[in-house]
PDB file of C-alpha atoms in Angstrom:
ATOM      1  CA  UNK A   1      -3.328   0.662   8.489  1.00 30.00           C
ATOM      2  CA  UNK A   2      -3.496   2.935  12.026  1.00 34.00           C
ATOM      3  CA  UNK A   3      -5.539   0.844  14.919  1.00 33.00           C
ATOM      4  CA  UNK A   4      -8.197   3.679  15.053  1.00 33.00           C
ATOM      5  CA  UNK A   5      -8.548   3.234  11.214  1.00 29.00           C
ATOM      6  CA  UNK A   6     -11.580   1.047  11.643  1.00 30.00           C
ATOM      7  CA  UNK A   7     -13.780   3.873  12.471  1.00 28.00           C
ATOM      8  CA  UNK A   8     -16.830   3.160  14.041  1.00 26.00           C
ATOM      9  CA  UNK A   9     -16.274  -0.611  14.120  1.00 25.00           C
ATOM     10  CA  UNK A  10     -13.723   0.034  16.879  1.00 32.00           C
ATOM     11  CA  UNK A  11     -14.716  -2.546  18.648  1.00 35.00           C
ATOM     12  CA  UNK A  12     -12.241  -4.488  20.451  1.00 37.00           C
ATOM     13  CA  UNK A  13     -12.614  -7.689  18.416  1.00 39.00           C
ATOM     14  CA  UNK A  14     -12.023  -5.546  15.140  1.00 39.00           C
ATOM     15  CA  UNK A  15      -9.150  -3.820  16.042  1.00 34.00           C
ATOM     16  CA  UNK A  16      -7.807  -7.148  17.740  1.00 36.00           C
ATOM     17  CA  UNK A  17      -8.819  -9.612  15.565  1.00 37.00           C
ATOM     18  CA  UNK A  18     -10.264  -7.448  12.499  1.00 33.00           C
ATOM     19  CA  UNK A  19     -14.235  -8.801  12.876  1.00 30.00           C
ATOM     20  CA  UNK A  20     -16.182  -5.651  13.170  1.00 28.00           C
ATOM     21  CA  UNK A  21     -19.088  -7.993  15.472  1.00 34.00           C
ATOM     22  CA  UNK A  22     -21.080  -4.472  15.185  1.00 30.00           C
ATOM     23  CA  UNK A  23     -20.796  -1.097  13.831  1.00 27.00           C
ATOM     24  CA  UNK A  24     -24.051   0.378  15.767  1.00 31.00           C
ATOM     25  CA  UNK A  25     -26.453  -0.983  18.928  1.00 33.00           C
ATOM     26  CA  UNK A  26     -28.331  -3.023  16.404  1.00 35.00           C
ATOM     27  CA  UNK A  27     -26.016  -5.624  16.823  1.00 39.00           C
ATOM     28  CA  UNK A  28     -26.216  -5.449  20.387  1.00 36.00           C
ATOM     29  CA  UNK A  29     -26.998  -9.051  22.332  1.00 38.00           C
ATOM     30  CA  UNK A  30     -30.163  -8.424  23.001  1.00 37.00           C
ATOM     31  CA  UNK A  31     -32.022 -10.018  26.317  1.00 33.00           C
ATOM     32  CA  UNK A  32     -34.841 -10.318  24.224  1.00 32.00           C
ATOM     33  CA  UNK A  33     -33.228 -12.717  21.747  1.00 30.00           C
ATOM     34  CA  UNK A  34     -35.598 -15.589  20.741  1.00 27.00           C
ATOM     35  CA  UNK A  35     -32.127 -17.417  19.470  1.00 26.00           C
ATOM     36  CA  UNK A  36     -30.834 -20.098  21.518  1.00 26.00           C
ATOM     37  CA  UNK A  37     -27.146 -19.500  22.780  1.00 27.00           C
ATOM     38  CA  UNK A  38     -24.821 -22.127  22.545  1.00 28.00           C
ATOM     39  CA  UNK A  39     -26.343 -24.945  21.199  1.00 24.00           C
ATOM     40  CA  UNK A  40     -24.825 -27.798  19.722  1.00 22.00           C
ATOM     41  CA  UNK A  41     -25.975 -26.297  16.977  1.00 24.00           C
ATOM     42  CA  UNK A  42     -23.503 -22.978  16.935  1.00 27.00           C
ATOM     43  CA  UNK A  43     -26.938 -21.041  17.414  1.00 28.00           C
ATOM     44  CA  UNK A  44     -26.611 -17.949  19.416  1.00 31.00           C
ATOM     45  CA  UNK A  45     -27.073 -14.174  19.837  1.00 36.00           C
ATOM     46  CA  UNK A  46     -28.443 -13.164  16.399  1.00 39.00           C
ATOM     47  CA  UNK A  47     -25.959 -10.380  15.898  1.00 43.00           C
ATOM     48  CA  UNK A  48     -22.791 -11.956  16.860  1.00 43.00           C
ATOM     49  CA  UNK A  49     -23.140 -15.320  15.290  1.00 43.00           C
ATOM     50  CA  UNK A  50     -24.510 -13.650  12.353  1.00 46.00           C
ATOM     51  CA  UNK A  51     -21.523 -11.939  11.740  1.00 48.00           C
ATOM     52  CA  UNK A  52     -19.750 -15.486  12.351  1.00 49.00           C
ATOM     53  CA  UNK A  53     -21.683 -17.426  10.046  1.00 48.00           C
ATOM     54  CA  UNK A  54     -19.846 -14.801   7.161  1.00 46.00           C
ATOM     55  CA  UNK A  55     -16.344 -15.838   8.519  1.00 47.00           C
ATOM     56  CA  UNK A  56     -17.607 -18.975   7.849  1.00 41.00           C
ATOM     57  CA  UNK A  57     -14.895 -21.073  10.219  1.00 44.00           C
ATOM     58  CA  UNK A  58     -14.873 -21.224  13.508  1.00 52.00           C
ATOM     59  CA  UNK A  59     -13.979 -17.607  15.529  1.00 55.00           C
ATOM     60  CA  UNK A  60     -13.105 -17.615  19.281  1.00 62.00           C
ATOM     61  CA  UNK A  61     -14.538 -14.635  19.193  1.00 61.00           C
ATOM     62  CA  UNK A  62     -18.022 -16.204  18.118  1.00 62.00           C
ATOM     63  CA  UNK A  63     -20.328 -17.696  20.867  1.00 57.00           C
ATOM     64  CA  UNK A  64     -19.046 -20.972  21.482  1.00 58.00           C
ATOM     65  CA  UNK A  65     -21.010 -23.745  19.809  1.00 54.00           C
ATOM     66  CA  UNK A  66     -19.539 -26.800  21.690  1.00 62.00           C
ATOM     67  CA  UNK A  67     -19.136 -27.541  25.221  1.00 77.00           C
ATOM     68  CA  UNK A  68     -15.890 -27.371  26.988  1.00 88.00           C
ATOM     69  CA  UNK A  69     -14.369 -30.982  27.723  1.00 92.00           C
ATOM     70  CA  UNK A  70     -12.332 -30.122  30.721  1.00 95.00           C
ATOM     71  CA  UNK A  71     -11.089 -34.010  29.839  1.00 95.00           C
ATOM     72  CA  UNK A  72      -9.175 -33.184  27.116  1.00 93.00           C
ATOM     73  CA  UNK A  73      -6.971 -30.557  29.243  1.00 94.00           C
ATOM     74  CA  UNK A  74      -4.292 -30.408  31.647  1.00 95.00           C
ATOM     75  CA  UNK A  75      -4.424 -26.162  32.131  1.00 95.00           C
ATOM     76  CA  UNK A  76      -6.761 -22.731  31.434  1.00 95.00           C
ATOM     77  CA  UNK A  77      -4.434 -20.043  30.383  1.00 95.00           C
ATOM     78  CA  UNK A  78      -5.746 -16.639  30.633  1.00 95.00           C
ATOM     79  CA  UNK A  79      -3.873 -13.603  28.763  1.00 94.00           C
ATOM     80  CA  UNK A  80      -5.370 -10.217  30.825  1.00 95.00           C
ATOM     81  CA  UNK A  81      -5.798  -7.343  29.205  1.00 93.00           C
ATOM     82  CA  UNK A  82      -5.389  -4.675  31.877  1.00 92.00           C
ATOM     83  CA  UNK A  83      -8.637  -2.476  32.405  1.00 91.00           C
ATOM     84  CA  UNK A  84     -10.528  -4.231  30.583  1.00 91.00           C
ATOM     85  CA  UNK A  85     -12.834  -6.624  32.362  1.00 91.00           C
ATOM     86  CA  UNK A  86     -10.152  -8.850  32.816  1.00 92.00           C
ATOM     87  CA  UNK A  87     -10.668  -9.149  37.045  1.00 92.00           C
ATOM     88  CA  UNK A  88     -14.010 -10.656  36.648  1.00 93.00           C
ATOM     89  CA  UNK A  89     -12.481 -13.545  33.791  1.00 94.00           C
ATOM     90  CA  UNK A  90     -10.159 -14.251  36.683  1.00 94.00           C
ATOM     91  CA  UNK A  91     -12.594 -14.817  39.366  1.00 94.00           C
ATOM     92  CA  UNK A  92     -14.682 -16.673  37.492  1.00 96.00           C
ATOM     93  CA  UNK A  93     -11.969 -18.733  35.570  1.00 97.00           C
ATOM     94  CA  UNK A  94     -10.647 -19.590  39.240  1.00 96.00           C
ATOM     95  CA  UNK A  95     -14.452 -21.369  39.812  1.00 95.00           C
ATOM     96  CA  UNK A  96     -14.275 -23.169  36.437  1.00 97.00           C
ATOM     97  CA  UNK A  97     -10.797 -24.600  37.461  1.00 97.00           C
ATOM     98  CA  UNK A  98     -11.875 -25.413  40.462  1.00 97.00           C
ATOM     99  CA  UNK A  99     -14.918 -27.304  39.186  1.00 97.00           C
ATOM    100  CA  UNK A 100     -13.174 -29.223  36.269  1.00 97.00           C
ATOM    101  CA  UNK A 101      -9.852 -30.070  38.631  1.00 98.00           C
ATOM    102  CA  UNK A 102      -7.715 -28.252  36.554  1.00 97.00           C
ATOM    103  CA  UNK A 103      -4.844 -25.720  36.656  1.00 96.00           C
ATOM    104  CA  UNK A 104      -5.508 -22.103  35.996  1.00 96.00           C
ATOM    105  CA  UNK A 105      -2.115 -20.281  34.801  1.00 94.00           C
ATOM    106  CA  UNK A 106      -2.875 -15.969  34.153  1.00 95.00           C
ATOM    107  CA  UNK A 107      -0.604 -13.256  33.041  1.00 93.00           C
ATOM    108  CA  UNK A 108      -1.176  -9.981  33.004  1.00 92.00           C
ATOM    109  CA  UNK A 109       0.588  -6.979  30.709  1.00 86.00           C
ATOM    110  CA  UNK A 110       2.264  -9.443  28.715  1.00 82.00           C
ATOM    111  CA  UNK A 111       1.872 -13.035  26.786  1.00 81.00           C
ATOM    112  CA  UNK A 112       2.812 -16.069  28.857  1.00 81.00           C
ATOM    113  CA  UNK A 113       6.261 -17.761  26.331  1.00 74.00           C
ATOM    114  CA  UNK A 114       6.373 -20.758  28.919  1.00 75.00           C
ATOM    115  CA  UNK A 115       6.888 -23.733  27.207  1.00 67.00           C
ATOM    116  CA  UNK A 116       4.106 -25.928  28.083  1.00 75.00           C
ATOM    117  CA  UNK A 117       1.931 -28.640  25.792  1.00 81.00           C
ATOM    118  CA  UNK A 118      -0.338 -25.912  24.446  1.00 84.00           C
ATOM    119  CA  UNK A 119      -2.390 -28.729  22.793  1.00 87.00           C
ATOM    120  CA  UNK A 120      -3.672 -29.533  26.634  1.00 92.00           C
ATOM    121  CA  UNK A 121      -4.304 -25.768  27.446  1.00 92.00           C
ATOM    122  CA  UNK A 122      -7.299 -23.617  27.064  1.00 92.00           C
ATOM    123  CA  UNK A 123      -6.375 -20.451  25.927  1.00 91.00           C
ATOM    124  CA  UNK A 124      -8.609 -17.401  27.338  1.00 92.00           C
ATOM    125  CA  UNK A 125      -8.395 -13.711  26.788  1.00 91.00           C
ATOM    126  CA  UNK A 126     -10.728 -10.901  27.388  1.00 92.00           C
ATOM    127  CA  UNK A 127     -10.802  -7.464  25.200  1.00 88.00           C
ATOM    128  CA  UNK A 128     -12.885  -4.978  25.651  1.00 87.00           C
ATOM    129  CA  UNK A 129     -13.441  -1.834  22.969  1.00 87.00           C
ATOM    130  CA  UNK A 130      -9.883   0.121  22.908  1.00 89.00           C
ATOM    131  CA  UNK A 131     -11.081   3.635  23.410  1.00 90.00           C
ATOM    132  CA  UNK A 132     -13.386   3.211  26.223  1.00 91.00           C
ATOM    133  CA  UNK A 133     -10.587   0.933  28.051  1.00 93.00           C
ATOM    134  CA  UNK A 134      -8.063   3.582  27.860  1.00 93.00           C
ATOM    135  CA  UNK A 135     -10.170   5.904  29.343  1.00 95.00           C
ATOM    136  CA  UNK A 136     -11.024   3.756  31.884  1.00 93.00           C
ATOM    137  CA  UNK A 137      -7.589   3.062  32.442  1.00 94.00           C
ATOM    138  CA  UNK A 138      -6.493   6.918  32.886  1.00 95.00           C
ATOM    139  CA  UNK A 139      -9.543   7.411  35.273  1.00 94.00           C
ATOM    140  CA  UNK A 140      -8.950   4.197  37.402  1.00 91.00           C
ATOM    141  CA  UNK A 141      -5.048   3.941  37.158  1.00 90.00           C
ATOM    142  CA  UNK A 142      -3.372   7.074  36.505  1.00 92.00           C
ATOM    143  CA  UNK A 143      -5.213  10.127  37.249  1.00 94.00           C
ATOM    144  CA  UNK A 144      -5.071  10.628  40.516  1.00 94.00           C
ATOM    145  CA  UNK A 145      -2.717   8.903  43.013  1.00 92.00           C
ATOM    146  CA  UNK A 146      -3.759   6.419  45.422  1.00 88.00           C
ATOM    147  CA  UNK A 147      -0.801   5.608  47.581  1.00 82.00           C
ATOM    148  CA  UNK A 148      -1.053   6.279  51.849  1.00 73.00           C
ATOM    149  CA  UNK A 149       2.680   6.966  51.072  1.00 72.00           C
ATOM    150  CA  UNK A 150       1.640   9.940  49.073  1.00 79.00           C
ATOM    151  CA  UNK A 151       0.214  13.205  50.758  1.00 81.00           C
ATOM    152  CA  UNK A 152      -1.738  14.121  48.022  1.00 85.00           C
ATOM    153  CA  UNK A 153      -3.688  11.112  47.362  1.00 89.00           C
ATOM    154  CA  UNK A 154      -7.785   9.707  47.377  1.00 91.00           C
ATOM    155  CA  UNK A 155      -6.822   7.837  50.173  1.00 87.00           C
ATOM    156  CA  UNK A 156      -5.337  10.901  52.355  1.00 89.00           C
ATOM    157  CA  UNK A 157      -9.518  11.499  54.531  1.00 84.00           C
ATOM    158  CA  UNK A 158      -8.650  15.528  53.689  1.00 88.00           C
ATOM    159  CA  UNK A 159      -8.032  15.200  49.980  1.00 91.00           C
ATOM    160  CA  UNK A 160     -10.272  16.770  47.878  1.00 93.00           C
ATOM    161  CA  UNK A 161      -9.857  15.907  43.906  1.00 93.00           C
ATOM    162  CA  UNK A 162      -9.404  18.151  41.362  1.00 95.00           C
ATOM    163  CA  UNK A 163      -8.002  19.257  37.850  1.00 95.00           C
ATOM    164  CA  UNK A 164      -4.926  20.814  39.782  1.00 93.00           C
ATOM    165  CA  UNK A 165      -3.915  18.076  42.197  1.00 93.00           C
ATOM    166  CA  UNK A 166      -4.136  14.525  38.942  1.00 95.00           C
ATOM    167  CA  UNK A 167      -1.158  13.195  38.747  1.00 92.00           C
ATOM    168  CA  UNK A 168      -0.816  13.882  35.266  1.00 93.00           C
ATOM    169  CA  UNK A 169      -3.243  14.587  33.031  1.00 95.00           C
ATOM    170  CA  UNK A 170      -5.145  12.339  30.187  1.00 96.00           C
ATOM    171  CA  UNK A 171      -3.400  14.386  27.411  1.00 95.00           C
ATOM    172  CA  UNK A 172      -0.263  13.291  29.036  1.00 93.00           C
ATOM    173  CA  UNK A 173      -1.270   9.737  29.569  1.00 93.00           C
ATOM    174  CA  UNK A 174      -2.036   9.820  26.092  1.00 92.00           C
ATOM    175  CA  UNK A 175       1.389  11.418  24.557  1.00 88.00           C
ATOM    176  CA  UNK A 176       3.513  10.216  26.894  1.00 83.00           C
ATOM    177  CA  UNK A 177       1.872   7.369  29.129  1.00 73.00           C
ATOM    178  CA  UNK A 178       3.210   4.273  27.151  1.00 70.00           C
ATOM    179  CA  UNK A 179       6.349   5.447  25.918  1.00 72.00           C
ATOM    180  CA  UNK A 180       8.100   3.980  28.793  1.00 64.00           C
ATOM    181  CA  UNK A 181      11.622   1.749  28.160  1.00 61.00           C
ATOM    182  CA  UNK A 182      11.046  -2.017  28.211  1.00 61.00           C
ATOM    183  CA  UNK A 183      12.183  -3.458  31.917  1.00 64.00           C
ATOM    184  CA  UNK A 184      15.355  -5.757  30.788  1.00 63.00           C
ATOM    185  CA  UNK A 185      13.773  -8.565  32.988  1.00 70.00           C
ATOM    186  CA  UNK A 186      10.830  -8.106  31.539  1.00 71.00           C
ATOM    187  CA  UNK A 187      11.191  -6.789  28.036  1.00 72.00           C
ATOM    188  CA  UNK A 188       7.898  -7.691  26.608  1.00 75.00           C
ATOM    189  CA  UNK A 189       5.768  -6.372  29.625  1.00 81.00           C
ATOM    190  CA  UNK A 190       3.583  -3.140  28.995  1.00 87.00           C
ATOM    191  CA  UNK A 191       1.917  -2.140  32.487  1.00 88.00           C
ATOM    192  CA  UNK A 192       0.589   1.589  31.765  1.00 89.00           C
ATOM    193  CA  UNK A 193      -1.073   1.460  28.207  1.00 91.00           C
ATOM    194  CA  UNK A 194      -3.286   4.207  26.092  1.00 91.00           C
ATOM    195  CA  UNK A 195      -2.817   3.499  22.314  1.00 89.00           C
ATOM    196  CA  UNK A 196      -2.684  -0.036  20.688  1.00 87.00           C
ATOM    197  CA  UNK A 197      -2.835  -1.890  23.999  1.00 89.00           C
ATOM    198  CA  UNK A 198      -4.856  -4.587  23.246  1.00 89.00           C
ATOM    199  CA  UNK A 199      -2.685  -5.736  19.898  1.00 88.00           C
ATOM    200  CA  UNK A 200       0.465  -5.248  22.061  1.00 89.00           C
ATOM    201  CA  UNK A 201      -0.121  -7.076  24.871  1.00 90.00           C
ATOM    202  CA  UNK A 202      -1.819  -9.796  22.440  1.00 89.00           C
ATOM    203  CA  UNK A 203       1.915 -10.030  20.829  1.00 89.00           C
ATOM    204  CA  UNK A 204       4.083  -8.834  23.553  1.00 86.00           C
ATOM    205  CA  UNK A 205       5.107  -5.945  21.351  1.00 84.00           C
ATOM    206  CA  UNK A 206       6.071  -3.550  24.035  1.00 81.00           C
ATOM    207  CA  UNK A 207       7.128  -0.440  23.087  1.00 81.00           C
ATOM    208  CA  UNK A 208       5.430   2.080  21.856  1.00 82.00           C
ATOM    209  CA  UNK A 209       3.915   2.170  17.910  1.00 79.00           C
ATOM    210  CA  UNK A 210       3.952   5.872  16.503  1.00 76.00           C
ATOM    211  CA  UNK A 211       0.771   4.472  13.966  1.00 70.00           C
ATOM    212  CA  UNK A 212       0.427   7.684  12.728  1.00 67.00           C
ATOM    213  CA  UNK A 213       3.604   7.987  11.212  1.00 66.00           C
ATOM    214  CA  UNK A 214       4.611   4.370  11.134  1.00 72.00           C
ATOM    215  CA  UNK A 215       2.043   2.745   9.230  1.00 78.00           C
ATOM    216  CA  UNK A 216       4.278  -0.608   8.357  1.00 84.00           C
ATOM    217  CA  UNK A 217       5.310  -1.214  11.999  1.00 83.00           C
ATOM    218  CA  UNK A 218       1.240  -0.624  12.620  1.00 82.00           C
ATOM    219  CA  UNK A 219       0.323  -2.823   9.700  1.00 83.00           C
ATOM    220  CA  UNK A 220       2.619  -5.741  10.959  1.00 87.00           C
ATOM    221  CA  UNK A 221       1.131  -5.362  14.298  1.00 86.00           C
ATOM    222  CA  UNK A 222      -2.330  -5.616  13.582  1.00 83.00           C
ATOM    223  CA  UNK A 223      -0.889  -8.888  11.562  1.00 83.00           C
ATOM    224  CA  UNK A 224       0.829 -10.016  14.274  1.00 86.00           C
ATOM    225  CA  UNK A 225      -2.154  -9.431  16.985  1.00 84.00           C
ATOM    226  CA  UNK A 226      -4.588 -11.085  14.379  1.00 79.00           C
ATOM    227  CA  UNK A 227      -2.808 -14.213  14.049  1.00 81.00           C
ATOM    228  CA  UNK A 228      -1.844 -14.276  18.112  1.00 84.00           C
ATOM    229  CA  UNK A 229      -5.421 -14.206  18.670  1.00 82.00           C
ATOM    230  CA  UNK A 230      -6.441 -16.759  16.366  1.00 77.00           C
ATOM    231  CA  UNK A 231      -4.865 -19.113  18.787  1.00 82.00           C
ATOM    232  CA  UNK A 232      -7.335 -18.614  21.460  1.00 86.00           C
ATOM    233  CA  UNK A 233     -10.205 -20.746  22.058  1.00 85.00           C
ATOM    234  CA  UNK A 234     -12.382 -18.068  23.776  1.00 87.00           C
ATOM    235  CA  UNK A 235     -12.074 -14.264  23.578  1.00 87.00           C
ATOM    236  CA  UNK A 236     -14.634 -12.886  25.822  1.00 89.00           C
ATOM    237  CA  UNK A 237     -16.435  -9.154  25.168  1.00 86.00           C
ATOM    238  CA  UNK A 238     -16.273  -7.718  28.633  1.00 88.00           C
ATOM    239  CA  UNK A 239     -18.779  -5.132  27.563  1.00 85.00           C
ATOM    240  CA  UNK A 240     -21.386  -7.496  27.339  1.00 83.00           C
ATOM    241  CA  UNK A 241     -21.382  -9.453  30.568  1.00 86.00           C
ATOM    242  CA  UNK A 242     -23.851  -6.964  31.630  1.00 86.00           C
ATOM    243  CA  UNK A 243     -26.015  -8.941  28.956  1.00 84.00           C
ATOM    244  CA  UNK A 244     -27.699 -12.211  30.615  1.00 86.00           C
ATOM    245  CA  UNK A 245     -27.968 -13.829  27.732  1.00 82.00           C
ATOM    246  CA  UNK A 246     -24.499 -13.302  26.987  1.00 83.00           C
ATOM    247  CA  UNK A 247     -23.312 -14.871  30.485  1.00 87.00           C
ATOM    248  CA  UNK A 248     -25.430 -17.564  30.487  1.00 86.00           C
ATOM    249  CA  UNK A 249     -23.451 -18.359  27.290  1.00 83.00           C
ATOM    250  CA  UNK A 250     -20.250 -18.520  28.738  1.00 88.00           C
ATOM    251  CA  UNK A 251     -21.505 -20.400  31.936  1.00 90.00           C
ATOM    252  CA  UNK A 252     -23.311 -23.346  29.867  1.00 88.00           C
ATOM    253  CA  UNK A 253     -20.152 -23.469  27.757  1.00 89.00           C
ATOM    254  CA  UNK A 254     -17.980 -24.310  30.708  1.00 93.00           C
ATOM    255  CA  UNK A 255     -20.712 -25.670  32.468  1.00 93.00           C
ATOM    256  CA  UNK A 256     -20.283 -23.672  35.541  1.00 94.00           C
ATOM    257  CA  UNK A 257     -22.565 -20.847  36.866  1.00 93.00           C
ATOM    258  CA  UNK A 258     -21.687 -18.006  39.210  1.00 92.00           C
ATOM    259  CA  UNK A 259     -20.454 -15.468  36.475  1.00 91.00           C
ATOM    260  CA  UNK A 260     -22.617 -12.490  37.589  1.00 87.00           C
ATOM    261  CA  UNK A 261     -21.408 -13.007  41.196  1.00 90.00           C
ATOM    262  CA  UNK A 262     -17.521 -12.827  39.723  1.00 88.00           C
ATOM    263  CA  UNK A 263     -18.642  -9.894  38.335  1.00 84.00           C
ATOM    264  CA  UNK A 264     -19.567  -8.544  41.560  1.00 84.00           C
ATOM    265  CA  UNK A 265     -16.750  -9.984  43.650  1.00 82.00           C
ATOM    266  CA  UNK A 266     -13.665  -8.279  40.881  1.00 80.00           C
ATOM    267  CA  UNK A 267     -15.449  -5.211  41.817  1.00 75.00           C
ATOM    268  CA  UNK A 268     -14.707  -5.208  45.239  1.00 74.00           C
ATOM    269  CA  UNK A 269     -11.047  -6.548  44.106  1.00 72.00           C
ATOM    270  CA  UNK A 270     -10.196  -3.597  41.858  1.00 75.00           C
ATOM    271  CA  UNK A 271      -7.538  -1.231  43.385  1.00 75.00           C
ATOM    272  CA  UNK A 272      -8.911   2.042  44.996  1.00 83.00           C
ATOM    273  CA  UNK A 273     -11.981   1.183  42.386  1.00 84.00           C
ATOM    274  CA  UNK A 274     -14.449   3.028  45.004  1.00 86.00           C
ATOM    275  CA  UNK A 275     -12.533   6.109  46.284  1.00 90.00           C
ATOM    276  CA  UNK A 276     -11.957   6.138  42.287  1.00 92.00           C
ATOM    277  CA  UNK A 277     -15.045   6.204  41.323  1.00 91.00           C
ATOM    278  CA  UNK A 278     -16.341   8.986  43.451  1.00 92.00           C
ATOM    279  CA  UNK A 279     -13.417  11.230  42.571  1.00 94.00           C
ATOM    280  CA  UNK A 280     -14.491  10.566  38.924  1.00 95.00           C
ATOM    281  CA  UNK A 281     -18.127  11.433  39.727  1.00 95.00           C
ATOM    282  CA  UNK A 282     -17.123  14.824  41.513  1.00 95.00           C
ATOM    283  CA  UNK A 283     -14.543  15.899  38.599  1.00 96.00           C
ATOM    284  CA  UNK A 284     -15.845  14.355  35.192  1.00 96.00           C
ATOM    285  CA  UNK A 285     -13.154  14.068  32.894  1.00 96.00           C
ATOM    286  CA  UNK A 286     -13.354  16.381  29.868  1.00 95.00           C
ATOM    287  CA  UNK A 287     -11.845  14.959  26.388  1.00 95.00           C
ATOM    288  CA  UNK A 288     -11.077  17.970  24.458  1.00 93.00           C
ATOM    289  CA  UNK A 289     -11.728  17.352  20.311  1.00 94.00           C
ATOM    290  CA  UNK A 290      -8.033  17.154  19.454  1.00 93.00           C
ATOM    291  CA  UNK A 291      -7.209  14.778  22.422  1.00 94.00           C
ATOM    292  CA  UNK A 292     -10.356  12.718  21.071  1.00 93.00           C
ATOM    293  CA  UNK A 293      -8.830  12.481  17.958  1.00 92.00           C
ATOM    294  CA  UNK A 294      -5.245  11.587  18.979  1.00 90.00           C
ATOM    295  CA  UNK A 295      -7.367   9.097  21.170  1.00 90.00           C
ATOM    296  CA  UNK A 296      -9.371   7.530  18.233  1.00 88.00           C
ATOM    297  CA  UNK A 297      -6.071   7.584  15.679  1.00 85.00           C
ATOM    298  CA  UNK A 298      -4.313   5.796  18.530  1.00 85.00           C
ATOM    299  CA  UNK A 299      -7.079   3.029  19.040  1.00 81.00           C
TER     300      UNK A 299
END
């Protein structure tokens, strides 16, 4: 089964861990919520724990419904998926680390294989639906440069962007982006991603998975990304940080506030993320129908 065979239910935890948590707004946190999140209980946003209550086990990808014992850990491990969210997690997992006296240990673009006592880690990971992070990554990463070394580049004061002067377009990206040759030091590293990132980096399957063609290797990596991500003890929906009730969450969970200003502060982190943005705003990117469907096949 192709990535971008879940349709509308696309969202990151489906493709990742095959729980469509929503497939329309309805499922939505909602501010407005009258549940209460978190509770000893496992009570929480109506639509996500609903859809956990049917799994009926325990999902890291479900609201937790305990509190985090920093007592009963040595480490917090954090797995970041690029361009997804990922910078905020950081910041904030820095302050819970911090708070609880504990080691914070993060890699990005590929699984951590240390050998460490996994029974005293946390495991954290942050996904973030596929399509919209790829183009976010394209937009924010790859399509124009942003190098001082470069002359045509955002931060060059006379450079004006513009279809003619991207450093590659988002069909390319898309095509050819991820087909890169796996570094020999690092043969399970995958920097520049636009199809089945978020499976790939959850299993440090590298190179590049032709799910159109190859459904077995695509079957056995949705397998593989499934199970990888059943390990974690949190998986945290980027997308809806922007939800209060949905932070608050997290920050009772770990019993440390100061999410929303983490969320502020990676924004200010984020390479070139303003001179970005503005480019973006003055040339929109255009997705033509057959690029949206490679997109969506590939996702």
């Amino acid at each position: 089964m192709a990535v971008g065979a879940v349709g509308r239910c696309a969202l990151i935890i489906a493709i990742a861990a095959r729980m469509a948590l929503y497939s329309d707004n309805s499922n939505y946190p909602s501010t407005s919520s009258s549940s209460s999140v978190a509770s000893a209980g496992g009570d929480g946003i109506s639509g996500i724990n609903h859809r956990c209550s049917l799994s009926r086990r325990h999902h890291p990808v479900c609201l937790p419904g305990r509190r985090f014992d920093p007592t009963q850990y040595d480490e917090i491990y954090m797995l970041h998926m690029r361009k997804a969210g990922g910078t905020t997690m950081r910041v904030f997992l820095k302050r819970v680390a911090e708070t609880h006296n504990l080691t914070l240990r993060v890699s990005e673009g590929e699984p951590d294989t240390t050998t460490v006592d996994w029974e005293r880690t946390f495991r954290v990971t942050n996904l973030r639906h596929p399509i919209q992070r790829a183009i976010s990554h394209y937009k924010y990463d790859q399509r124009w440069r942003c190098s001082s070394a470069s002359t045509e580049s955002l931060k060059r004061r006379k450079f004006v962007p513009s279809e003619r002067n991207v450093k590659r377009t988002f069909e390319d990206f898309l095509h050819v982006g991820d087909r890169q040759t796996p570094n020999s030091r690092h043969p399970h590293r995958l920097w520049t991603c636009a199809t089945n990132c978020l499976a790939r980096w959850a299993t440090g399957h590298a190179a590049y998975v032709d799910v159109a063609h190859d459904t077995e290797t695509a079957r056995t990596l949705l397998e593989d990304a499934y199970n990888a991500l059943c390990q974690y003890d949190l998986i945290v929906n980027t997308e809806w940080l922007a939800n209060e009730t949905y932070r608050v969450a997290i920050e009772k969970f770990f019993g440390v506030d100061g999410l929303y200003d983490a969320t502020q502060k990676a924004s200010k982190k984020l390479f070139c993320a303003k001179k970005s943005r503005a480019a973006n705003a003055k040339v929109p990117l255009v997705i033509w129908n057959e690029t949206q469907k490679d997109l969506e096949a590939g996702n």
